[in-house]
PDB file of C-alpha atoms in Angstrom:
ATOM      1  CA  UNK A   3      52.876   1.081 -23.461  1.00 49.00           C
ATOM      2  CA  UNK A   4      53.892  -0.449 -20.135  1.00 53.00           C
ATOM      3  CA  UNK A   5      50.896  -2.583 -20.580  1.00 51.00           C
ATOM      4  CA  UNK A   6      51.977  -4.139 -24.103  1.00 51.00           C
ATOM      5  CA  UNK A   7      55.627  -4.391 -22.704  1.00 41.00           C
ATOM      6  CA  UNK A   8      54.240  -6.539 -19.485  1.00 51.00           C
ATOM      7  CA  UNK A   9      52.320  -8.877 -22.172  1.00 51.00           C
ATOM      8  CA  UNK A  10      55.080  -9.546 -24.607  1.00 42.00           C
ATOM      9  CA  UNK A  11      57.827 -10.678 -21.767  1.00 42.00           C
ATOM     10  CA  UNK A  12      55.078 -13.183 -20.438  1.00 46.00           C
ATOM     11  CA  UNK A  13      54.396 -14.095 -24.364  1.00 44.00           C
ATOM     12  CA  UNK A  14      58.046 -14.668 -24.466  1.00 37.00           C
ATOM     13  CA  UNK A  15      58.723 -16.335 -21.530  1.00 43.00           C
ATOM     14  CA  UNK A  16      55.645 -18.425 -22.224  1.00 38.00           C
ATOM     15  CA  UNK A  17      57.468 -19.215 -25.197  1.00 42.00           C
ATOM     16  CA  UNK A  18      60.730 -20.329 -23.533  1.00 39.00           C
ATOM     17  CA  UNK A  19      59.051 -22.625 -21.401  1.00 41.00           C
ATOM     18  CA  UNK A  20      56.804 -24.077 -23.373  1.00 41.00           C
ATOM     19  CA  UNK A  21      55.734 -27.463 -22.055  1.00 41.00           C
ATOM     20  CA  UNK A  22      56.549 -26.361 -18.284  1.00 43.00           C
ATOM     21  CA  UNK A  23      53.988 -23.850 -18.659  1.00 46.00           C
ATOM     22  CA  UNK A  24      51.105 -26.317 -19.348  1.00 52.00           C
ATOM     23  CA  UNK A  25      48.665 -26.132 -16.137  1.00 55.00           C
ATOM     24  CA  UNK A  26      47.564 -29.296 -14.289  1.00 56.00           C
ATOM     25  CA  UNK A  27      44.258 -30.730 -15.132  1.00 59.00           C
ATOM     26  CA  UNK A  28      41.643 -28.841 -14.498  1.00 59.00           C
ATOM     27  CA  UNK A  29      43.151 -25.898 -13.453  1.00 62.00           C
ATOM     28  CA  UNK A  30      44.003 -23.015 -15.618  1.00 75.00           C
ATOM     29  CA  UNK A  31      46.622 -19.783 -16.033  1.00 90.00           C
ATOM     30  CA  UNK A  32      44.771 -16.889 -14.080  1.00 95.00           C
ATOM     31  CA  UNK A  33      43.648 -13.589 -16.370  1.00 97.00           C
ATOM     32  CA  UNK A  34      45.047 -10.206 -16.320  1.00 98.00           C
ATOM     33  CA  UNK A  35      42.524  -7.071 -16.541  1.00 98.00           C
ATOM     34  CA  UNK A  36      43.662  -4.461 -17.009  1.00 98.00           C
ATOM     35  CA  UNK A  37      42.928  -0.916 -16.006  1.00 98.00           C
ATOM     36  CA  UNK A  38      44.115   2.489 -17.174  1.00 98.00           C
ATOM     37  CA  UNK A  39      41.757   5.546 -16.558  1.00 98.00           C
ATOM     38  CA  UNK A  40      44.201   7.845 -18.205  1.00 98.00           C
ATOM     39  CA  UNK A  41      43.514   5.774 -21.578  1.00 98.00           C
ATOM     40  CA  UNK A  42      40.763   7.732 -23.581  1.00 98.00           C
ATOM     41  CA  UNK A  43      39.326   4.157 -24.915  1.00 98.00           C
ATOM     42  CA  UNK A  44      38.822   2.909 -21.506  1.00 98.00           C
ATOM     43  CA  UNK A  45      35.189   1.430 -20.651  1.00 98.00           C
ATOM     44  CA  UNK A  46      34.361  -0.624 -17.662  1.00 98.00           C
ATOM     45  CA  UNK A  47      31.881  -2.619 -20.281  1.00 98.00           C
ATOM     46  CA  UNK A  48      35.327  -4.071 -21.944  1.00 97.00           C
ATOM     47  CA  UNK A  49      35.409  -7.609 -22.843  1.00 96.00           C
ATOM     48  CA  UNK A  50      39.163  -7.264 -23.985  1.00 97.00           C
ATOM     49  CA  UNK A  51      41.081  -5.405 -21.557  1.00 98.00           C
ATOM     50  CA  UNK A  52      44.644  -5.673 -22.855  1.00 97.00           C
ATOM     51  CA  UNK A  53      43.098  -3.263 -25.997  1.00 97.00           C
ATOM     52  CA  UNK A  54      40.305  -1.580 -23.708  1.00 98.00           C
ATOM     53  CA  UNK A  55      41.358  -1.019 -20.782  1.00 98.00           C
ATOM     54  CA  UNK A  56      38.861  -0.360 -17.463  1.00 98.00           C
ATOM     55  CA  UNK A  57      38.440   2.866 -16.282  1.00 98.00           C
ATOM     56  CA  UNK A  58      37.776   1.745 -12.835  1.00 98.00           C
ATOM     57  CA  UNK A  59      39.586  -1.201 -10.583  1.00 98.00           C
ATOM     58  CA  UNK A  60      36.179  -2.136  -9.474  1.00 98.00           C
ATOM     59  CA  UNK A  61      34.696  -2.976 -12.673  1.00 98.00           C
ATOM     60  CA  UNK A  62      38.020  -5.746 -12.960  1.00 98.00           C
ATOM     61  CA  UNK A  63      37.274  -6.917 -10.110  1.00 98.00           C
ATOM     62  CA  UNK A  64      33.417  -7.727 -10.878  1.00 97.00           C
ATOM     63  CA  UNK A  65      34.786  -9.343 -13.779  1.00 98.00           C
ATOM     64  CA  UNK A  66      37.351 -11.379 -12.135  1.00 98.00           C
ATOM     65  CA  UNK A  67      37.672 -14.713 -10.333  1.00 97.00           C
ATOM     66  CA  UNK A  68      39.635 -16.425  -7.748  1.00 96.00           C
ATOM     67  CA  UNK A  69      43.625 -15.967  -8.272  1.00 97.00           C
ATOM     68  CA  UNK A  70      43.289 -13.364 -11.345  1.00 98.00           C
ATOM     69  CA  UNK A  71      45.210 -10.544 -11.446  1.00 98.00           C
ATOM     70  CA  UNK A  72      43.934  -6.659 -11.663  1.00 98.00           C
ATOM     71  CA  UNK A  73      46.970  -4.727 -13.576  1.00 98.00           C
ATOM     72  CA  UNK A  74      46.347  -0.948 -12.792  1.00 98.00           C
ATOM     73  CA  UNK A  75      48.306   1.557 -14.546  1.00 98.00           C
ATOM     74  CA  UNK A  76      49.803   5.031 -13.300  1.00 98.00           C
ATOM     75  CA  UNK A  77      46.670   7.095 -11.949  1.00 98.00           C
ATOM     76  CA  UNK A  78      43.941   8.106  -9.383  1.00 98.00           C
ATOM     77  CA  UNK A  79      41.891   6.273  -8.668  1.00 98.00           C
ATOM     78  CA  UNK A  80      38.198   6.943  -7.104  1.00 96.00           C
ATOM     79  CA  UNK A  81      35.260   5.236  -6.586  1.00 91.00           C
ATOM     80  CA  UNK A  82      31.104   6.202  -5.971  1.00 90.00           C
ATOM     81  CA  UNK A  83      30.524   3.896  -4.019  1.00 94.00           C
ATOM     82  CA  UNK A  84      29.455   5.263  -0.218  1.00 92.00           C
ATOM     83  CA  UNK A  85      31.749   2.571   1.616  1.00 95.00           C
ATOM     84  CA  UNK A  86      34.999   1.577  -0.322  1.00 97.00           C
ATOM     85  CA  UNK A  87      37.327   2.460  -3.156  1.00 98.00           C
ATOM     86  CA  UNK A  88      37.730  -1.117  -3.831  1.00 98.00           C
ATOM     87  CA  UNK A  89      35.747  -4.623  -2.233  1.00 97.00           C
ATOM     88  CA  UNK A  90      37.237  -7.498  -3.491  1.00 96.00           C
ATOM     89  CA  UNK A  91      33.630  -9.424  -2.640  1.00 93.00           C
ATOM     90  CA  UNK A  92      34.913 -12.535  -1.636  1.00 93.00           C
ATOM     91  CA  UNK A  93      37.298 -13.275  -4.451  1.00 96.00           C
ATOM     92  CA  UNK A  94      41.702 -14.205  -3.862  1.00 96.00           C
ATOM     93  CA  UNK A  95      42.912 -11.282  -6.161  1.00 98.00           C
ATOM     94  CA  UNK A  96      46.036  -9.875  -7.207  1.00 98.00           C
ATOM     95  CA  UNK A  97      45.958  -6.040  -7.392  1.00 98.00           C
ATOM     96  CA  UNK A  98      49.435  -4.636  -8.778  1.00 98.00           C
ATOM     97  CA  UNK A  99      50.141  -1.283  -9.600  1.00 98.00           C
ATOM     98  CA  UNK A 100      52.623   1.219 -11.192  1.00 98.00           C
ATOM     99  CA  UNK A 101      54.542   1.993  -8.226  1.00 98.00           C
ATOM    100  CA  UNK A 102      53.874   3.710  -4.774  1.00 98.00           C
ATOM    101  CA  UNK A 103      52.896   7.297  -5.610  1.00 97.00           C
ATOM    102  CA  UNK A 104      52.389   6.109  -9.372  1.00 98.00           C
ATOM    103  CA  UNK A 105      49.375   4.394  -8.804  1.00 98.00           C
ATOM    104  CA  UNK A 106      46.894   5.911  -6.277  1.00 98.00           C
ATOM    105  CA  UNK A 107      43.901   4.699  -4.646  1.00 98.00           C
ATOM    106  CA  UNK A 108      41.903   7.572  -3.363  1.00 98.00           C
ATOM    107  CA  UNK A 109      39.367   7.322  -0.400  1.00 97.00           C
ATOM    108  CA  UNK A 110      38.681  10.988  -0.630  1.00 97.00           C
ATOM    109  CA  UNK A 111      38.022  10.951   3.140  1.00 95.00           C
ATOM    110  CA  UNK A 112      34.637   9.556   2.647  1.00 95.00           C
ATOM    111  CA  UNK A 113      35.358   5.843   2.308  1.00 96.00           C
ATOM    112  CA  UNK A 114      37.472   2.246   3.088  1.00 97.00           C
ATOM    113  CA  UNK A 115      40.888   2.530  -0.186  1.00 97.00           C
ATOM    114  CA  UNK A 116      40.662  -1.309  -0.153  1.00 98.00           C
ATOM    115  CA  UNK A 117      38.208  -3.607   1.903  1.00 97.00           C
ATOM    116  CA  UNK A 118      39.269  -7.475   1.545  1.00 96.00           C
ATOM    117  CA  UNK A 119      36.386  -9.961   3.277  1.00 92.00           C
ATOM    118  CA  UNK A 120      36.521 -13.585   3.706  1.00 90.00           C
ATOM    119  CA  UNK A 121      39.494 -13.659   0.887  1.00 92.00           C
ATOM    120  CA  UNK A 122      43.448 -13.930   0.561  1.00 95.00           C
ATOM    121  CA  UNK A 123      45.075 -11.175  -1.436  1.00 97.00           C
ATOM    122  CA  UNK A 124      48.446  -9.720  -2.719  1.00 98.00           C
ATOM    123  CA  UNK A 125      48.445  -6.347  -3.288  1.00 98.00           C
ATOM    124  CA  UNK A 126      51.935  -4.598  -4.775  1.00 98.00           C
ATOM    125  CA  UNK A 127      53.337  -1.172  -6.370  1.00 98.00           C
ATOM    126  CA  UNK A 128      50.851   1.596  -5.291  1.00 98.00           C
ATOM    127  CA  UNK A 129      49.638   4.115  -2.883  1.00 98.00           C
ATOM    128  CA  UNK A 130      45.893   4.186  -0.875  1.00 98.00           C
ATOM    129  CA  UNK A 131      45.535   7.619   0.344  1.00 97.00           C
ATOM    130  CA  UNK A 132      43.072   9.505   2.247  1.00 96.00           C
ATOM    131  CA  UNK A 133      40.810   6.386   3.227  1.00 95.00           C
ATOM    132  CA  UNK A 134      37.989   6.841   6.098  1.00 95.00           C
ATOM    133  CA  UNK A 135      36.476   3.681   7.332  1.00 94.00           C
ATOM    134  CA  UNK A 136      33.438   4.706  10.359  1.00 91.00           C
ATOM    135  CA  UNK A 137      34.912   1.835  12.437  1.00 90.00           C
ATOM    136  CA  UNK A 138      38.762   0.632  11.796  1.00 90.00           C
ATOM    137  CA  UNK A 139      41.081   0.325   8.793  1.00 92.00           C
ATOM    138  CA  UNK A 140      40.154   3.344   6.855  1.00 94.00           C
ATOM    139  CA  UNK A 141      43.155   2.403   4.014  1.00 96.00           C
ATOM    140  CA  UNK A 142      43.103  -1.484   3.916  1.00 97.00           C
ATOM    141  CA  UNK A 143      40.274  -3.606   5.761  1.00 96.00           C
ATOM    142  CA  UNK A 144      41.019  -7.209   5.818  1.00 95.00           C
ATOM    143  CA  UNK A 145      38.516  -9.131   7.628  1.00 93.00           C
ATOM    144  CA  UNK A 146      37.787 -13.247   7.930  1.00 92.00           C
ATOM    145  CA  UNK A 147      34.924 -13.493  10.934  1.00 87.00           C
ATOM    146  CA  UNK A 148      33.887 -17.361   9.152  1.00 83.00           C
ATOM    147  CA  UNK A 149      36.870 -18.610  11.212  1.00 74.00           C
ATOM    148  CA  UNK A 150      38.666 -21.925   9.672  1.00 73.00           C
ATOM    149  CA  UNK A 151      40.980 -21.533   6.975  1.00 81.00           C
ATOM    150  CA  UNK A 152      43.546 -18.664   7.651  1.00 90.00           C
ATOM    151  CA  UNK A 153      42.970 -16.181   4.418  1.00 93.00           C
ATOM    152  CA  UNK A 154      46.153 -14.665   3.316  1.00 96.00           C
ATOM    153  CA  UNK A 155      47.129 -10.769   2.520  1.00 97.00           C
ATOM    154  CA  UNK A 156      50.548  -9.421   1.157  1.00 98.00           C
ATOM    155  CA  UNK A 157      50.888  -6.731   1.612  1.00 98.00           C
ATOM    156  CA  UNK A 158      54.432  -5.359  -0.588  1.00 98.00           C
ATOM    157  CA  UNK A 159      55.459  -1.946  -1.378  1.00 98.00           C
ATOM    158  CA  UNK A 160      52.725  -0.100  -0.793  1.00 98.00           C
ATOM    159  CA  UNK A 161      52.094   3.619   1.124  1.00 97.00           C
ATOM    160  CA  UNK A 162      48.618   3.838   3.102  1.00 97.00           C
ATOM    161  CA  UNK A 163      48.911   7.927   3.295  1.00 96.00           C
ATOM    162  CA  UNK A 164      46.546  10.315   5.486  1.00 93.00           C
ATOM    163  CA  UNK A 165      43.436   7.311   6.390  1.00 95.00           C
ATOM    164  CA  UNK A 166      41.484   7.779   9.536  1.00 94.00           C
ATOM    165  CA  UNK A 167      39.441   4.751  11.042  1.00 92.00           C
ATOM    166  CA  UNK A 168      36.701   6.698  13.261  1.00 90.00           C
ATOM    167  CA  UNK A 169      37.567   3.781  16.128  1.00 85.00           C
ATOM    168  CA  UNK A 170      41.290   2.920  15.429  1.00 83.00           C
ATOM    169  CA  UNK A 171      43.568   1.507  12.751  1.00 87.00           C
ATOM    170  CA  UNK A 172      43.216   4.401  10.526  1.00 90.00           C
ATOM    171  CA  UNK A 173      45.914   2.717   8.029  1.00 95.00           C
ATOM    172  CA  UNK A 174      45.093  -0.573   8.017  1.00 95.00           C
ATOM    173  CA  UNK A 175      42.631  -3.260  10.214  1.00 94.00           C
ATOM    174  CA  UNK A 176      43.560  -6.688  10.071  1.00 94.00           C
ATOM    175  CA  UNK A 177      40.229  -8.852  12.261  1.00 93.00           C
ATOM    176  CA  UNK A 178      39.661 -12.706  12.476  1.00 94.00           C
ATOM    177  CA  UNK A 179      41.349 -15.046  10.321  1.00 94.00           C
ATOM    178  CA  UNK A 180      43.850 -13.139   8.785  1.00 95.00           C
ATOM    179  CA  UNK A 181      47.329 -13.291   8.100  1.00 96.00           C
ATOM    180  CA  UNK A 182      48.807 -10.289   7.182  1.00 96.00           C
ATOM    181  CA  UNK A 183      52.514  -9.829   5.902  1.00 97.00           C
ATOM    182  CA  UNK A 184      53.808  -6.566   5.255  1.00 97.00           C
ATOM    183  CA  UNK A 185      57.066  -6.330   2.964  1.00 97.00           C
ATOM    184  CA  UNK A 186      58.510  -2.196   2.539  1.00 96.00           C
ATOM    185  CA  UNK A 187      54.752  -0.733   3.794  1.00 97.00           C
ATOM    186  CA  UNK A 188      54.883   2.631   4.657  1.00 96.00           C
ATOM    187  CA  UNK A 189      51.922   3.891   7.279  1.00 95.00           C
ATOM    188  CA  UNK A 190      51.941   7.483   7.264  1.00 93.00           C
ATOM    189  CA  UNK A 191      49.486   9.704   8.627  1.00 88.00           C
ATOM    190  CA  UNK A 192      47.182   7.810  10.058  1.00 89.00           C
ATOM    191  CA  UNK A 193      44.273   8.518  12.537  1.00 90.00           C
ATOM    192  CA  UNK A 194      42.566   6.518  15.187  1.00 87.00           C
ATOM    193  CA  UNK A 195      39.855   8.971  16.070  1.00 82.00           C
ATOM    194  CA  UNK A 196      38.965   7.276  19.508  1.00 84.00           C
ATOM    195  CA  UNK A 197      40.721   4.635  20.154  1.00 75.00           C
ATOM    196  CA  UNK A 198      43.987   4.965  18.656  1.00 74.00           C
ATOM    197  CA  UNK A 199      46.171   3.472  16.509  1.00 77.00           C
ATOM    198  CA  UNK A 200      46.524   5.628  13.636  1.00 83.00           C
ATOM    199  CA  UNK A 201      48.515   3.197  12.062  1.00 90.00           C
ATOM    200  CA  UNK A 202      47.914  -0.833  12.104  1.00 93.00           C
ATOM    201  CA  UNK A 203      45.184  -2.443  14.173  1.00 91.00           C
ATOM    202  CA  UNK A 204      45.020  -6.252  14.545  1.00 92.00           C
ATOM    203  CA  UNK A 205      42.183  -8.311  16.315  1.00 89.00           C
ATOM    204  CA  UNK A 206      40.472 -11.436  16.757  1.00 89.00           C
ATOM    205  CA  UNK A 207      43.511 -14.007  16.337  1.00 90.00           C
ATOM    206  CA  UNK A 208      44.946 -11.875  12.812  1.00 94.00           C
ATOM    207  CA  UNK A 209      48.618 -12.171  12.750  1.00 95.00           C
ATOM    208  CA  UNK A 210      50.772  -9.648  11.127  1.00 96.00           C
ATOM    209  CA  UNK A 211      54.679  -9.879   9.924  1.00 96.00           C
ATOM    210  CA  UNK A 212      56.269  -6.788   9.170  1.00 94.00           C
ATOM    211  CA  UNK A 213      59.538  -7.416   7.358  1.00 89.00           C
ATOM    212  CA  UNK A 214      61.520  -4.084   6.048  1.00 75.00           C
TER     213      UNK A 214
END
C-alpha cells in the first residue's frame, strides 16, 4: 500500500510539472526498486518491482545503477552473505526505508549492516542493528582508499543499534575519501573491542558533520 501511495504522488507531481520534469540530454530520471520481504509475491528474480517486489535489498542493488533508488518497506532484513548485510559494489545509491525501527537491517552479529566502497550514498528512514565488522564499522562501513574525488554519504534518520567493530568504530567507520554527514543518527550500543570507539570512527582524511 505505502508503495502504490509513494508512486501515484510522483505520477502526480510528474503530472503537474510536466515539461520541468524533462531530463537533460542524455541523462535520465533514476529507477525505484523496490523491496518488501513481508509481500508473499516477492522474488529477487523480479523484472517489475513496483508489482513484485524483492525479497532482499541486495538483489536491488545488483540490479541497480548509479543514482537509483532502493525503496525498502517495513521489515528485517538479513543477508547470507559471510561479510555484509548490504555492499553497494561500487554504485551512488539511495537506500530509504520505512522509518527507524520500521525498517531493520540485521547483521545478526556475524557481519558489516551496510558496507559502502569507492561510492557516495544517502541512506534515510531505518535501523542497522546488531552489525559485526572483524576490523571497524560493524553497522555502516564507508570506505574511498582510490583517493581523488571526495565520495559522499548521508547519513539521515537512521539508528545503528548494538554493532561491534572487533578494532573500533563498532557503529560506523568512515576511512579515506569520505565525507560523511550525519542528520538525527542515533549510535547506540556500540563496541570497539580493542581499540575503542564503540560509536563513530573516522580515518585517513574522512570528514564527518554531525548536525542534530
Amino acid at each position: 500500500m505505502a508503495r502504490g501511495r509513494s508512486a501515484l504522488l510522483t505520477m502526480l507531481m510528474i503530472g503537474m510539472l510536466g515539461v520541468a520534469t524533462v531530463p537533460p540530454a542524455g541523462a535520465a530520471f533514476p529507477t525505484t526498486y523496490y523491496v518488501d520481504n513481508g509481500d508473499p509475491t516477492c522474488d529477487d528474480g523480479t523484472t517489475n518491482s513496483f508489482a513484485i517486489p524483492y525479497c532482499t535489498i541486495q538483489a536491488a542493488v545488483d540490479d541497480a545503477s548509479d543514482d537509483d533508488i532502493i525503496d525498502i518497506a517495513a521489515g528485517t532484513y538479513t543477508g547470507t552473505h559471510p561479510s555484509q548485510v548490504v555492499w553497494l559494489n561500487g554504485k551512488s545509491l539511495t537506500l530509504q526505508g520505512a522509518g527507524q525501527g520500521v525498517t531493520i537491517i540485521d547483521g545478526e552479529t556475524s557481519r558489516i549492516g551496510i558496507r559502502i566502497d569507492l561510492a557516495s550514498a544517502n541512506l534515510s528512514d531505518l535501523t542497522v542493528a546488531q552489525g559485526h565488522s572483524s576490523g571497524s564499522g560493524g553497522g555502516i562501513y564507508a570506505l574511498n582508499t582510490a583517493g581523488g574525488e571526495m565520495e559522499t554519504v548521508t547519513v539521515t534518520d537512521v539508528t545503528v543499534a548494538d554493532s561491534v567493530g572487533a578494532y573500533s568504530g563498532g557503529a560506523m567507520l568512515a576511512y579515506g575519501a569520505v565525507t560523511l554527514t550525519m542528520l538525527r543518527v542515533t549510535l547506540d550500543g556500540g563496541i570497539g573491542e580493542i581499540g575503542g570507539g564503540g560509536g563513530l570512527v573516522a580515518h585517513e582524511g574522512a570528514i564527518v558533520t554531525i548536525d542534530d
